[in-house]
Amino acid sequence: MDLMSPQQVRGVVTSPSRLVPFLFSFAVYGFAGITVPLMLLFAGGWWLPKTVDKGPHLSAVPAIAIDLVLLALFALQHSGMARPSFKAFITRWVPEALERTVYIIGVCLVMWVIMLAWQPVPQVLWSADGALGVVLDTGFWIGFVLVYAATLLLNHFHLLGISQAYRQYVIQVPDATVDRLQVNGVYKLVRHPLMTGLLVSFWFASEFTVGHLVWALGLTGYILLGTFLEERDLIARFGASYRAYAAQVPAFFPSVRAVFGRSSR
């Protein structure tokens, strides 16, 4: 983000109509900064007192029913608020610069509801020790890192809404984000690296319970549906350019030829 001049600092501090929206956006950015890593640790079964695998729970059938309702809630919120029609609706009531911030609030609140209300089903499907266990746990952390790397490539601050508020309320210049197709870096290997990171973090675990399976299957289904809807929007925005890109680059996992073919040149 562009740096502020002393005059801009004074202007923001002395103007509540500029300061309050920006601080609100900044607070939501911090909220997301706490929520996202906790969600990933929750999904991986790491360190937290309650995770997808462990914690207080009901018997298996009502637990699974509750978990499916929670996952459906996430899918409805996440995909519904991402649709252009909803964005057009919400900006009737909220400044356009804060539309992404409102979306991030929705995502985070739903994730907290899921983490707090989730019903583990602790029956173990597999438990791997030794080298295989290390490989599976390492896979989770690779997915964890890829989630953050993908957000940085997608313009981290814009993705989480703070860039729009900063430019609107602090430095007061038009949003400079260019609507262009991202095909560089890891996007040369897969079209949706953020989703790749999530998929890997959901499925790689040295201990995998029935509850973990419900989580992984449910969110994998959401990712497939959400990606289908997103690609439809991308085709509408970029047309033949995106179709050509999609014909060459896989959606989630790189081909062996793409990985080793490029490195051998």
Coordinates of C-alpha atoms in Angstrom, one line a residue:
M1 CA 0.0 0.0 0.0
D2 CA 1.1 3.6 -0.7
L3 CA 2.6 5.5 2.2
M4 CA 0.8 8.4 3.9
S5 CA 2.1 12.0 3.8
P6 CA 2.0 14.0 7.1
Q7 CA -0.9 16.0 5.7
Q8 CA -2.8 12.8 5.0
V9 CA -2.1 11.6 8.6
R10 CA -3.5 14.8 10.1
G11 CA -6.5 14.7 7.7
V12 CA -7.4 11.2 8.8
V13 CA -6.9 11.7 12.5
T14 CA -9.0 14.9 12.5
S15 CA -11.9 13.4 10.4
P16 CA -14.1 10.7 12.1
S17 CA -15.8 10.1 8.8
R18 CA -12.5 8.9 7.4
L19 CA -10.8 7.5 10.5
V20 CA -13.7 5.3 11.8
P21 CA -14.3 3.3 8.5
F22 CA -10.5 2.7 8.1
L23 CA -10.2 1.5 11.8
F24 CA -13.2 -0.7 11.3
S25 CA -11.5 -2.3 8.2
F26 CA -8.3 -2.6 10.1
A27 CA -10.0 -4.3 13.0
V28 CA -11.7 -6.8 10.6
Y29 CA -8.3 -7.5 9.0
G30 CA -6.9 -8.3 12.5
F31 CA -10.0 -10.5 13.2
A32 CA -9.3 -12.5 10.0
G33 CA -5.6 -12.7 10.9
I34 CA -6.6 -14.6 14.1
T35 CA -9.4 -16.6 12.6
V36 CA -7.7 -18.1 9.5
P37 CA -4.7 -19.7 11.3
L38 CA -7.0 -21.0 14.1
M39 CA -9.3 -22.5 11.4
L40 CA -6.4 -24.3 9.8
L41 CA -5.1 -25.6 13.1
F42 CA -8.6 -26.7 14.0
A43 CA -8.9 -28.5 10.7
G44 CA -5.5 -30.2 11.1
G45 CA -6.1 -31.2 14.7
W46 CA -3.2 -29.3 16.0
W47 CA -2.7 -27.8 19.5
L48 CA -6.1 -26.4 20.1
P49 CA -8.3 -27.7 23.0
K50 CA -11.1 -28.4 20.5
T51 CA -10.4 -29.5 16.9
V52 CA -12.2 -31.3 14.1
D53 CA -11.0 -34.5 15.8
K54 CA -11.4 -34.0 19.5
G55 CA -13.6 -32.2 22.0
P56 CA -17.0 -32.5 23.7
H57 CA -19.5 -34.2 21.3
L58 CA -22.8 -35.9 20.9
S59 CA -23.2 -39.5 19.7
A60 CA -22.3 -40.2 16.1
V61 CA -25.6 -39.7 14.2
P62 CA -26.7 -36.3 15.7
A63 CA -23.0 -35.2 15.6
I64 CA -22.8 -35.8 11.9
A65 CA -26.1 -34.1 11.3
I66 CA -25.0 -31.0 13.1
D67 CA -21.7 -30.9 11.3
L68 CA -23.4 -31.2 7.9
V69 CA -25.7 -28.2 8.8
L70 CA -22.6 -26.2 9.8
L71 CA -20.8 -27.0 6.6
A72 CA -23.9 -26.1 4.6
L73 CA -24.1 -22.8 6.4
F74 CA -20.5 -22.1 5.5
A75 CA -21.1 -22.9 1.8
L76 CA -24.2 -20.7 1.6
Q77 CA -22.5 -17.7 3.2
H78 CA -19.2 -18.1 1.4
S79 CA -20.5 -18.6 -2.1
G80 CA -23.6 -16.4 -1.7
M81 CA -21.8 -13.3 -0.5
A82 CA -19.2 -13.8 -3.2
R83 CA -21.7 -13.6 -6.0
P84 CA -21.8 -10.3 -8.1
S85 CA -25.5 -10.0 -7.4
F86 CA -25.0 -9.9 -3.6
K87 CA -22.1 -7.5 -4.0
A88 CA -24.4 -5.2 -6.0
F89 CA -27.1 -5.5 -3.2
I90 CA -24.8 -4.9 -0.3
T91 CA -23.2 -1.8 -1.8
R92 CA -26.6 -0.1 -1.7
W93 CA -26.2 0.0 2.1
V94 CA -22.4 -0.1 2.5
P95 CA -19.7 2.0 0.8
E96 CA -18.1 0.1 -2.0
A97 CA -14.7 0.4 -0.2
L98 CA -16.1 -1.6 2.7
E99 CA -17.9 -4.3 0.7
R100 CA -14.9 -6.7 1.0
T101 CA -14.6 -6.0 4.7
V102 CA -18.3 -7.0 5.2
Y103 CA -17.6 -10.2 3.3
I104 CA -14.6 -11.0 5.5
I105 CA -16.7 -10.4 8.7
G106 CA -19.3 -12.9 7.4
V107 CA -16.6 -15.5 6.6
C108 CA -14.9 -15.1 10.0
L109 CA -18.2 -15.2 12.0
V110 CA -19.3 -18.3 10.3
M111 CA -15.9 -20.0 10.9
W112 CA -16.2 -19.2 14.6
V113 CA -19.7 -20.7 14.7
I114 CA -18.4 -23.8 13.0
M115 CA -15.4 -24.2 15.3
L116 CA -17.4 -23.6 18.5
A117 CA -20.4 -25.8 17.5
W118 CA -18.5 -28.6 15.7
Q119 CA -19.2 -32.1 16.9
P120 CA -16.2 -34.3 16.7
V121 CA -16.8 -38.0 15.8
P122 CA -13.6 -39.4 17.2
Q123 CA -13.6 -43.0 15.8
V124 CA -10.2 -43.3 14.1
L125 CA -10.1 -44.2 10.4
W126 CA -6.4 -44.3 10.2
S127 CA -3.4 -43.5 12.4
A128 CA 0.0 -43.5 10.8
D129 CA 3.3 -43.6 12.6
G130 CA 6.9 -43.4 11.5
A131 CA 7.8 -42.1 8.1
L132 CA 4.2 -42.1 6.7
G133 CA 3.0 -40.1 9.7
V134 CA 5.7 -37.5 9.1
V135 CA 4.8 -37.3 5.4
L136 CA 1.1 -36.8 6.2
D137 CA 1.8 -34.1 8.9
T138 CA 4.3 -32.4 6.6
G139 CA 1.7 -32.3 3.9
F140 CA -0.7 -30.5 6.2
W141 CA 2.0 -27.8 6.9
I142 CA 2.8 -27.5 3.2
G143 CA -0.9 -26.8 2.6
F144 CA -0.9 -24.3 5.5
V145 CA 2.0 -22.3 3.9
L146 CA 0.4 -22.5 0.4
V147 CA -2.8 -20.9 1.7
Y148 CA -0.8 -17.8 2.8
A149 CA 1.5 -17.8 -0.2
A150 CA -1.6 -17.8 -2.5
T151 CA -3.1 -14.8 -0.7
L152 CA 0.1 -12.9 -1.1
L153 CA 0.1 -13.6 -4.8
L154 CA -3.5 -12.5 -5.1
N155 CA -2.7 -9.2 -3.3
H156 CA -3.1 -10.1 0.4
F157 CA -4.3 -6.6 1.5
H158 CA -6.9 -6.3 -1.2
L159 CA -8.2 -9.8 -0.7
L160 CA -8.8 -9.0 3.0
G161 CA -10.4 -5.6 2.3
I162 CA -8.0 -3.3 4.0
S163 CA -6.4 -1.9 0.8
Q164 CA -9.7 -0.6 -0.5
A165 CA -10.5 1.2 2.8
Y166 CA -7.0 2.6 3.0
R167 CA -7.1 4.1 -0.5
Q168 CA -10.6 5.4 0.0
Y169 CA -10.4 6.9 3.5
V170 CA -6.7 7.5 4.1
I171 CA -4.9 8.5 1.0
Q172 CA -8.1 9.2 -1.0
V173 CA -7.0 7.9 -4.4
P174 CA -8.9 5.5 -6.6
D175 CA -8.5 1.8 -6.1
A176 CA -5.5 1.0 -8.3
T177 CA -6.1 -2.8 -8.4
V178 CA -6.1 -3.8 -12.0
D179 CA -8.6 -6.4 -13.1
R180 CA -6.2 -8.7 -14.8
L181 CA -5.7 -12.4 -15.1
Q182 CA -3.1 -13.7 -12.7
V183 CA -1.0 -16.3 -14.5
N184 CA 2.5 -15.9 -12.9
G185 CA 4.3 -17.8 -10.2
V186 CA 2.4 -20.7 -8.8
Y187 CA -0.5 -19.8 -11.2
K188 CA 1.6 -21.3 -14.0
L189 CA 1.1 -24.7 -12.3
V190 CA -2.4 -24.5 -10.9
R191 CA -5.3 -22.1 -11.5
H192 CA -6.5 -22.1 -7.8
P193 CA -3.5 -22.4 -5.5
L194 CA -5.4 -21.2 -2.5
M195 CA -7.9 -24.0 -2.9
T196 CA -5.0 -26.4 -3.4
G197 CA -3.6 -25.4 -0.1
L198 CA -6.9 -25.9 1.6
L199 CA -7.5 -29.3 0.1
V200 CA -4.0 -30.5 1.1
S201 CA -4.5 -29.2 4.7
F202 CA -7.9 -30.8 5.0
W203 CA -6.8 -34.3 3.8
F204 CA -3.2 -34.7 5.1
A205 CA -3.2 -35.9 8.7
S206 CA -1.3 -38.7 10.5
E207 CA -4.5 -39.4 12.4
F208 CA -7.8 -39.2 10.6
T209 CA -11.2 -39.6 12.4
V210 CA -14.8 -39.9 11.1
G211 CA -15.3 -36.3 12.0
H212 CA -12.3 -35.3 10.0
L213 CA -13.7 -37.2 7.1
V214 CA -17.0 -35.3 7.3
W215 CA -15.1 -32.0 7.4
A216 CA -12.8 -32.9 4.5
L217 CA -15.6 -34.3 2.3
G218 CA -17.9 -31.4 3.0
L219 CA -15.4 -28.6 2.4
T220 CA -14.0 -30.5 -0.7
G221 CA -17.5 -30.5 -2.1
Y222 CA -17.8 -26.8 -1.4
I223 CA -14.5 -26.1 -3.0
L224 CA -15.5 -27.9 -6.1
L225 CA -18.9 -26.1 -6.3
G226 CA -17.3 -22.7 -5.4
T227 CA -14.6 -23.1 -7.9
F228 CA -17.2 -23.9 -10.6
L229 CA -19.1 -20.7 -9.8
E230 CA -15.8 -18.7 -9.7
E231 CA -14.6 -20.0 -13.0
R232 CA -17.9 -19.1 -14.6
D233 CA -17.4 -15.5 -13.3
L234 CA -13.8 -15.6 -14.6
I235 CA -14.9 -16.6 -18.0
A236 CA -17.4 -13.8 -18.0
R237 CA -14.7 -11.3 -17.1
F238 CA -11.8 -12.5 -19.2
G239 CA -13.5 -14.6 -22.0
A240 CA -11.2 -16.4 -24.4
S241 CA -8.1 -15.5 -22.3
Y242 CA -9.3 -17.5 -19.4
R243 CA -10.5 -20.3 -21.5
A244 CA -7.1 -20.7 -23.1
Y245 CA -5.4 -20.5 -19.7
A246 CA -7.8 -23.1 -18.3
A247 CA -7.0 -25.4 -21.2
Q248 CA -3.3 -25.4 -20.4
V249 CA -3.2 -25.2 -16.5
P250 CA -4.9 -27.7 -14.2
A251 CA -7.4 -26.4 -11.5
F252 CA -5.8 -27.7 -8.3
F253 CA -2.9 -30.0 -8.8
P254 CA 0.0 -29.5 -11.2
S255 CA 0.7 -32.1 -13.8
V256 CA 4.1 -34.0 -13.7
R257 CA 4.9 -32.5 -17.1
A258 CA 4.3 -29.0 -15.9
V259 CA 6.5 -29.4 -12.8
F260 CA 9.4 -31.3 -14.3
G261 CA 9.1 -30.1 -17.9
R262 CA 9.6 -26.4 -16.9
S263 CA 12.5 -27.2 -14.6
S264 CA 14.3 -29.1 -17.3
R265 CA 14.3 -26.3 -19.8

